[in-house]
Amino acid sequence: MTSNISATQKIYQDLKNRIILGEISPSTILTERKLAEEFNVSKAPVRESLRQLTSEGFLIVYPRKGYVQNILTEKDYHDIQQVRIPLEELIVTIVTSKCSPEEIKSILKFKKHDEKNPYLSENTQFHLGLAKLTQNQYLYDVLKSLLAAASRAFILKNGKRNITGTELHESIINAMVAGNIQDAKKMIKKDIGQQL
């Protein structure tokens, strides 16, 4: 049982990374049989991995054919960014109200540059770091999902790995440390808005 769970997680993470990095063509049809052969496992962990990726919006299932990438359009990207604005304004409000200046400043220590993986970019780490400070797992999970979708849509649209700029991050943090929630909210809106 344990080996099945670890096999499922390994396959899930491998496929997810390959989708994020653009290593699986949008037109590729993924099948349980071919993936089971590739990973040298039974179909069960493959099936579970594919189900998980489908539930997270990475794949679409076509019965009796297989799975293909869920292609996100420019409209999807725009819609995702629109949803992010009020969510991240809420995050700024919560963090400014409950965290110490030191905790807030610690967010600027995220310097994980990996432009091949949008999950590890400095921009993503900044926004997720703020969400983590809320200590609200639901907020964090929703934002993480939105950032993943936005990153994939951006890459499919632009063919680039450099997702966003980070020039406003320090100003956002400075406003939060000063307790100026309204300015911080305006800047986070501008930060997200420049990606639209």
JSON list of N, CA and C in Angstrom, two decimals, residues 76-124:
[
{"chain": "A", "resi": 76, "resn": "ASP", "atom": "N", "xyz": [-8.65, 33.10, -20.00]},
{"chain": "A", "resi": 76, "resn": "ASP", "atom": "CA", "xyz": [-8.45, 32.41, -18.72]},
{"chain": "A", "resi": 76, "resn": "ASP", "atom": "C", "xyz": [-7.44, 33.15, -17.86]},
{"chain": "A", "resi": 77, "resn": "TYR", "atom": "N", "xyz": [-6.31, 33.53, -18.49]},
{"chain": "A", "resi": 77, "resn": "TYR", "atom": "CA", "xyz": [-5.25, 34.24, -17.76]},
{"chain": "A", "resi": 77, "resn": "TYR", "atom": "C", "xyz": [-5.80, 35.54, -17.18]},
{"chain": "A", "resi": 78, "resn": "HIS", "atom": "N", "xyz": [-6.52, 36.30, -17.98]},
{"chain": "A", "resi": 78, "resn": "HIS", "atom": "CA", "xyz": [-7.10, 37.56, -17.53]},
{"chain": "A", "resi": 78, "resn": "HIS", "atom": "C", "xyz": [-8.08, 37.33, -16.37]},
{"chain": "A", "resi": 79, "resn": "ASP", "atom": "N", "xyz": [-8.92, 36.32, -16.51]},
{"chain": "A", "resi": 79, "resn": "ASP", "atom": "CA", "xyz": [-9.91, 36.00, -15.46]},
{"chain": "A", "resi": 79, "resn": "ASP", "atom": "C", "xyz": [-9.24, 35.60, -14.15]},
{"chain": "A", "resi": 80, "resn": "ILE", "atom": "N", "xyz": [-8.17, 34.82, -14.25]},
{"chain": "A", "resi": 80, "resn": "ILE", "atom": "CA", "xyz": [-7.43, 34.38, -13.06]},
{"chain": "A", "resi": 80, "resn": "ILE", "atom": "C", "xyz": [-6.85, 35.60, -12.33]},
{"chain": "A", "resi": 81, "resn": "GLN", "atom": "N", "xyz": [-6.24, 36.51, -13.11]},
{"chain": "A", "resi": 81, "resn": "GLN", "atom": "CA", "xyz": [-5.63, 37.69, -12.50]},
{"chain": "A", "resi": 81, "resn": "GLN", "atom": "C", "xyz": [-6.70, 38.57, -11.84]},
{"chain": "A", "resi": 82, "resn": "GLN", "atom": "N", "xyz": [-7.88, 38.64, -12.44]},
{"chain": "A", "resi": 82, "resn": "GLN", "atom": "CA", "xyz": [-8.98, 39.40, -11.84]},
{"chain": "A", "resi": 82, "resn": "GLN", "atom": "C", "xyz": [-9.37, 38.83, -10.48]},
{"chain": "A", "resi": 83, "resn": "VAL", "atom": "N", "xyz": [-9.40, 37.51, -10.37]},
{"chain": "A", "resi": 83, "resn": "VAL", "atom": "CA", "xyz": [-9.75, 36.86, -9.11]},
{"chain": "A", "resi": 83, "resn": "VAL", "atom": "C", "xyz": [-8.67, 37.08, -8.07]},
{"chain": "A", "resi": 84, "resn": "ARG", "atom": "N", "xyz": [-7.41, 37.12, -8.52]},
{"chain": "A", "resi": 84, "resn": "ARG", "atom": "CA", "xyz": [-6.30, 37.29, -7.59]},
{"chain": "A", "resi": 84, "resn": "ARG", "atom": "C", "xyz": [-6.34, 38.63, -6.88]},
{"chain": "A", "resi": 85, "resn": "ILE", "atom": "N", "xyz": [-6.80, 39.69, -7.55]},
{"chain": "A", "resi": 85, "resn": "ILE", "atom": "CA", "xyz": [-6.72, 41.04, -6.96]},
{"chain": "A", "resi": 85, "resn": "ILE", "atom": "C", "xyz": [-7.44, 41.13, -5.62]},
{"chain": "A", "resi": 86, "resn": "PRO", "atom": "N", "xyz": [-8.74, 40.83, -5.53]},
{"chain": "A", "resi": 86, "resn": "PRO", "atom": "CA", "xyz": [-9.39, 40.93, -4.21]},
{"chain": "A", "resi": 86, "resn": "PRO", "atom": "C", "xyz": [-8.84, 39.92, -3.19]},
{"chain": "A", "resi": 87, "resn": "LEU", "atom": "N", "xyz": [-8.43, 38.74, -3.68]},
{"chain": "A", "resi": 87, "resn": "LEU", "atom": "CA", "xyz": [-7.88, 37.73, -2.79]},
{"chain": "A", "resi": 87, "resn": "LEU", "atom": "C", "xyz": [-6.58, 38.23, -2.15]},
{"chain": "A", "resi": 88, "resn": "GLU", "atom": "N", "xyz": [-5.70, 38.81, -2.96]},
{"chain": "A", "resi": 88, "resn": "GLU", "atom": "CA", "xyz": [-4.42, 39.27, -2.43]},
{"chain": "A", "resi": 88, "resn": "GLU", "atom": "C", "xyz": [-4.56, 40.57, -1.64]},
{"chain": "A", "resi": 89, "resn": "GLU", "atom": "N", "xyz": [-5.57, 41.37, -1.94]},
{"chain": "A", "resi": 89, "resn": "GLU", "atom": "CA", "xyz": [-5.86, 42.54, -1.09]},
{"chain": "A", "resi": 89, "resn": "GLU", "atom": "C", "xyz": [-6.28, 42.07, 0.30]},
{"chain": "A", "resi": 90, "resn": "LEU", "atom": "N", "xyz": [-7.06, 40.99, 0.35]},
{"chain": "A", "resi": 90, "resn": "LEU", "atom": "CA", "xyz": [-7.45, 40.41, 1.64]},
{"chain": "A", "resi": 90, "resn": "LEU", "atom": "C", "xyz": [-6.22, 39.89, 2.38]},
{"chain": "A", "resi": 91, "resn": "ILE", "atom": "N", "xyz": [-5.33, 39.23, 1.67]},
{"chain": "A", "resi": 91, "resn": "ILE", "atom": "CA", "xyz": [-4.10, 38.71, 2.27]},
{"chain": "A", "resi": 91, "resn": "ILE", "atom": "C", "xyz": [-3.28, 39.84, 2.88]},
{"chain": "A", "resi": 92, "resn": "VAL", "atom": "N", "xyz": [-3.13, 40.95, 2.14]},
{"chain": "A", "resi": 92, "resn": "VAL", "atom": "CA", "xyz": [-2.38, 42.12, 2.63]},
{"chain": "A", "resi": 92, "resn": "VAL", "atom": "C", "xyz": [-3.01, 42.65, 3.91]},
{"chain": "A", "resi": 93, "resn": "THR", "atom": "N", "xyz": [-4.34, 42.73, 3.93]},
{"chain": "A", "resi": 93, "resn": "THR", "atom": "CA", "xyz": [-5.05, 43.24, 5.11]},
{"chain": "A", "resi": 93, "resn": "THR", "atom": "C", "xyz": [-4.81, 42.35, 6.33]},
{"chain": "A", "resi": 94, "resn": "ILE", "atom": "N", "xyz": [-4.94, 41.04, 6.14]},
{"chain": "A", "resi": 94, "resn": "ILE", "atom": "CA", "xyz": [-4.77, 40.09, 7.25]},
{"chain": "A", "resi": 94, "resn": "ILE", "atom": "C", "xyz": [-3.34, 40.13, 7.79]},
{"chain": "A", "resi": 95, "resn": "VAL", "atom": "N", "xyz": [-2.37, 40.06, 6.87]},
{"chain": "A", "resi": 95, "resn": "VAL", "atom": "CA", "xyz": [-0.95, 40.00, 7.27]},
{"chain": "A", "resi": 95, "resn": "VAL", "atom": "C", "xyz": [-0.53, 41.30, 7.97]},
{"chain": "A", "resi": 96, "resn": "THR", "atom": "N", "xyz": [-0.95, 42.45, 7.42]},
{"chain": "A", "resi": 96, "resn": "THR", "atom": "CA", "xyz": [-0.59, 43.73, 8.03]},
{"chain": "A", "resi": 96, "resn": "THR", "atom": "C", "xyz": [-1.17, 43.85, 9.43]},
{"chain": "A", "resi": 97, "resn": "SER", "atom": "N", "xyz": [-2.37, 43.32, 9.63]},
{"chain": "A", "resi": 97, "resn": "SER", "atom": "CA", "xyz": [-3.05, 43.42, 10.92]},
{"chain": "A", "resi": 97, "resn": "SER", "atom": "C", "xyz": [-2.49, 42.48, 11.98]},
{"chain": "A", "resi": 98, "resn": "LYS", "atom": "N", "xyz": [-1.97, 41.31, 11.56]},
{"chain": "A", "resi": 98, "resn": "LYS", "atom": "CA", "xyz": [-1.62, 40.31, 12.57]},
{"chain": "A", "resi": 98, "resn": "LYS", "atom": "C", "xyz": [-0.14, 40.00, 12.70]},
{"chain": "A", "resi": 99, "resn": "CYS", "atom": "N", "xyz": [0.68, 40.43, 11.74]},
{"chain": "A", "resi": 99, "resn": "CYS", "atom": "CA", "xyz": [2.10, 40.03, 11.76]},
{"chain": "A", "resi": 99, "resn": "CYS", "atom": "C", "xyz": [3.02, 41.18, 12.18]},
{"chain": "A", "resi": 100, "resn": "SER", "atom": "N", "xyz": [4.14, 40.81, 12.76]},
{"chain": "A", "resi": 100, "resn": "SER", "atom": "CA", "xyz": [5.13, 41.81, 13.17]},
{"chain": "A", "resi": 100, "resn": "SER", "atom": "C", "xyz": [5.88, 42.31, 11.93]},
{"chain": "A", "resi": 101, "resn": "PRO", "atom": "N", "xyz": [6.50, 43.51, 12.03]},
{"chain": "A", "resi": 101, "resn": "PRO", "atom": "CA", "xyz": [7.30, 44.02, 10.91]},
{"chain": "A", "resi": 101, "resn": "PRO", "atom": "C", "xyz": [8.38, 43.03, 10.47]},
{"chain": "A", "resi": 102, "resn": "GLU", "atom": "N", "xyz": [8.98, 42.33, 11.45]},
{"chain": "A", "resi": 102, "resn": "GLU", "atom": "CA", "xyz": [10.04, 41.36, 11.11]},
{"chain": "A", "resi": 102, "resn": "GLU", "atom": "C", "xyz": [9.49, 40.21, 10.27]},
{"chain": "A", "resi": 103, "resn": "GLU", "atom": "N", "xyz": [8.31, 39.72, 10.66]},
{"chain": "A", "resi": 103, "resn": "GLU", "atom": "CA", "xyz": [7.69, 38.63, 9.90]},
{"chain": "A", "resi": 103, "resn": "GLU", "atom": "C", "xyz": [7.37, 39.09, 8.48]},
{"chain": "A", "resi": 104, "resn": "ILE", "atom": "N", "xyz": [6.84, 40.29, 8.36]},
{"chain": "A", "resi": 104, "resn": "ILE", "atom": "CA", "xyz": [6.49, 40.82, 7.03]},
{"chain": "A", "resi": 104, "resn": "ILE", "atom": "C", "xyz": [7.74, 41.00, 6.18]},
{"chain": "A", "resi": 105, "resn": "LYS", "atom": "N", "xyz": [8.79, 41.57, 6.77]},
{"chain": "A", "resi": 105, "resn": "LYS", "atom": "CA", "xyz": [10.05, 41.79, 6.02]},
{"chain": "A", "resi": 105, "resn": "LYS", "atom": "C", "xyz": [10.69, 40.48, 5.58]},
{"chain": "A", "resi": 106, "resn": "SER", "atom": "N", "xyz": [10.43, 39.41, 6.32]},
{"chain": "A", "resi": 106, "resn": "SER", "atom": "CA", "xyz": [11.04, 38.11, 5.98]},
{"chain": "A", "resi": 106, "resn": "SER", "atom": "C", "xyz": [10.63, 37.62, 4.59]},
{"chain": "A", "resi": 107, "resn": "ILE", "atom": "N", "xyz": [9.52, 38.14, 4.07]},
{"chain": "A", "resi": 107, "resn": "ILE", "atom": "CA", "xyz": [9.04, 37.72, 2.75]},
{"chain": "A", "resi": 107, "resn": "ILE", "atom": "C", "xyz": [10.03, 38.11, 1.67]},
{"chain": "A", "resi": 108, "resn": "LEU", "atom": "N", "xyz": [10.75, 39.20, 1.86]},
{"chain": "A", "resi": 108, "resn": "LEU", "atom": "CA", "xyz": [11.70, 39.65, 0.84]},
{"chain": "A", "resi": 108, "resn": "LEU", "atom": "C", "xyz": [12.93, 38.75, 0.75]},
{"chain": "A", "resi": 109, "resn": "LYS", "atom": "N", "xyz": [13.05, 37.80, 1.67]},
{"chain": "A", "resi": 109, "resn": "LYS", "atom": "CA", "xyz": [14.19, 36.88, 1.62]},
{"chain": "A", "resi": 109, "resn": "LYS", "atom": "C", "xyz": [14.01, 35.79, 0.58]},
{"chain": "A", "resi": 110, "resn": "PHE", "atom": "N", "xyz": [12.79, 35.68, 0.03]},
{"chain": "A", "resi": 110, "resn": "PHE", "atom": "CA", "xyz": [12.57, 34.66, -1.02]},
{"chain": "A", "resi": 110, "resn": "PHE", "atom": "C", "xyz": [13.29, 35.10, -2.29]},
{"chain": "A", "resi": 111, "resn": "LYS", "atom": "N", "xyz": [14.33, 34.40, -2.63]},
{"chain": "A", "resi": 111, "resn": "LYS", "atom": "CA", "xyz": [15.09, 34.72, -3.84]},
{"chain": "A", "resi": 111, "resn": "LYS", "atom": "C", "xyz": [15.34, 33.44, -4.65]},
{"chain": "A", "resi": 112, "resn": "LYS", "atom": "N", "xyz": [14.30, 32.63, -4.79]},
{"chain": "A", "resi": 112, "resn": "LYS", "atom": "CA", "xyz": [14.47, 31.36, -5.51]},
{"chain": "A", "resi": 112, "resn": "LYS", "atom": "C", "xyz": [14.21, 31.59, -6.99]},
{"chain": "A", "resi": 113, "resn": "HIS", "atom": "N", "xyz": [15.24, 31.97, -7.71]},
{"chain": "A", "resi": 113, "resn": "HIS", "atom": "CA", "xyz": [15.09, 32.20, -9.13]},
{"chain": "A", "resi": 113, "resn": "HIS", "atom": "C", "xyz": [15.20, 30.87, -9.87]},
{"chain": "A", "resi": 114, "resn": "ASP", "atom": "N", "xyz": [14.15, 30.47, -10.50]},
{"chain": "A", "resi": 114, "resn": "ASP", "atom": "CA", "xyz": [14.18, 29.31, -11.39]},
{"chain": "A", "resi": 114, "resn": "ASP", "atom": "C", "xyz": [13.13, 29.60, -12.45]},
{"chain": "A", "resi": 115, "resn": "GLU", "atom": "N", "xyz": [13.54, 30.33, -13.48]},
{"chain": "A", "resi": 115, "resn": "GLU", "atom": "CA", "xyz": [12.58, 30.78, -14.47]},
{"chain": "A", "resi": 115, "resn": "GLU", "atom": "C", "xyz": [12.04, 29.65, -15.33]},
{"chain": "A", "resi": 116, "resn": "LYS", "atom": "N", "xyz": [12.63, 28.46, -15.20]},
{"chain": "A", "resi": 116, "resn": "LYS", "atom": "CA", "xyz": [12.08, 27.32, -15.92]},
{"chain": "A", "resi": 116, "resn": "LYS", "atom": "C", "xyz": [10.90, 26.72, -15.17]},
{"chain": "A", "resi": 117, "resn": "ASN", "atom": "N", "xyz": [10.79, 27.04, -13.91]},
{"chain": "A", "resi": 117, "resn": "ASN", "atom": "CA", "xyz": [9.67, 26.52, -13.12]},
{"chain": "A", "resi": 117, "resn": "ASN", "atom": "C", "xyz": [8.98, 27.70, -12.42]},
{"chain": "A", "resi": 118, "resn": "PRO", "atom": "N", "xyz": [7.80, 28.10, -12.93]},
{"chain": "A", "resi": 118, "resn": "PRO", "atom": "CA", "xyz": [7.13, 29.26, -12.36]},
{"chain": "A", "resi": 118, "resn": "PRO", "atom": "C", "xyz": [6.79, 29.12, -10.88]},
{"chain": "A", "resi": 119, "resn": "TYR", "atom": "N", "xyz": [6.71, 27.88, -10.38]},
{"chain": "A", "resi": 119, "resn": "TYR", "atom": "CA", "xyz": [6.44, 27.67, -8.96]},
{"chain": "A", "resi": 119, "resn": "TYR", "atom": "C", "xyz": [7.59, 28.16, -8.09]},
{"chain": "A", "resi": 120, "resn": "LEU", "atom": "N", "xyz": [8.79, 28.19, -8.64]},
{"chain": "A", "resi": 120, "resn": "LEU", "atom": "CA", "xyz": [9.97, 28.56, -7.85]},
{"chain": "A", "resi": 120, "resn": "LEU", "atom": "C", "xyz": [10.48, 29.95, -8.18]},
{"chain": "A", "resi": 121, "resn": "SER", "atom": "N", "xyz": [9.75, 30.69, -9.01]},
{"chain": "A", "resi": 121, "resn": "SER", "atom": "CA", "xyz": [10.20, 32.04, -9.34]},
{"chain": "A", "resi": 121, "resn": "SER", "atom": "C", "xyz": [10.09, 32.94, -8.11]},
{"chain": "A", "resi": 122, "resn": "GLU", "atom": "N", "xyz": [10.87, 34.00, -8.10]},
{"chain": "A", "resi": 122, "resn": "GLU", "atom": "CA", "xyz": [10.85, 34.94, -6.98]},
{"chain": "A", "resi": 122, "resn": "GLU", "atom": "C", "xyz": [9.45, 35.52, -6.82]},
{"chain": "A", "resi": 123, "resn": "ASN", "atom": "N", "xyz": [8.78, 35.81, -7.92]},
{"chain": "A", "resi": 123, "resn": "ASN", "atom": "CA", "xyz": [7.44, 36.38, -7.86]},
{"chain": "A", "resi": 123, "resn": "ASN", "atom": "C", "xyz": [6.46, 35.44, -7.16]},
{"chain": "A", "resi": 124, "resn": "THR", "atom": "N", "xyz": [6.46, 34.19, -7.56]},
{"chain": "A", "resi": 124, "resn": "THR", "atom": "CA", "xyz": [5.54, 33.21, -6.96]},
{"chain": "A", "resi": 124, "resn": "THR", "atom": "C", "xyz": [5.83, 33.04, -5.47]}
]
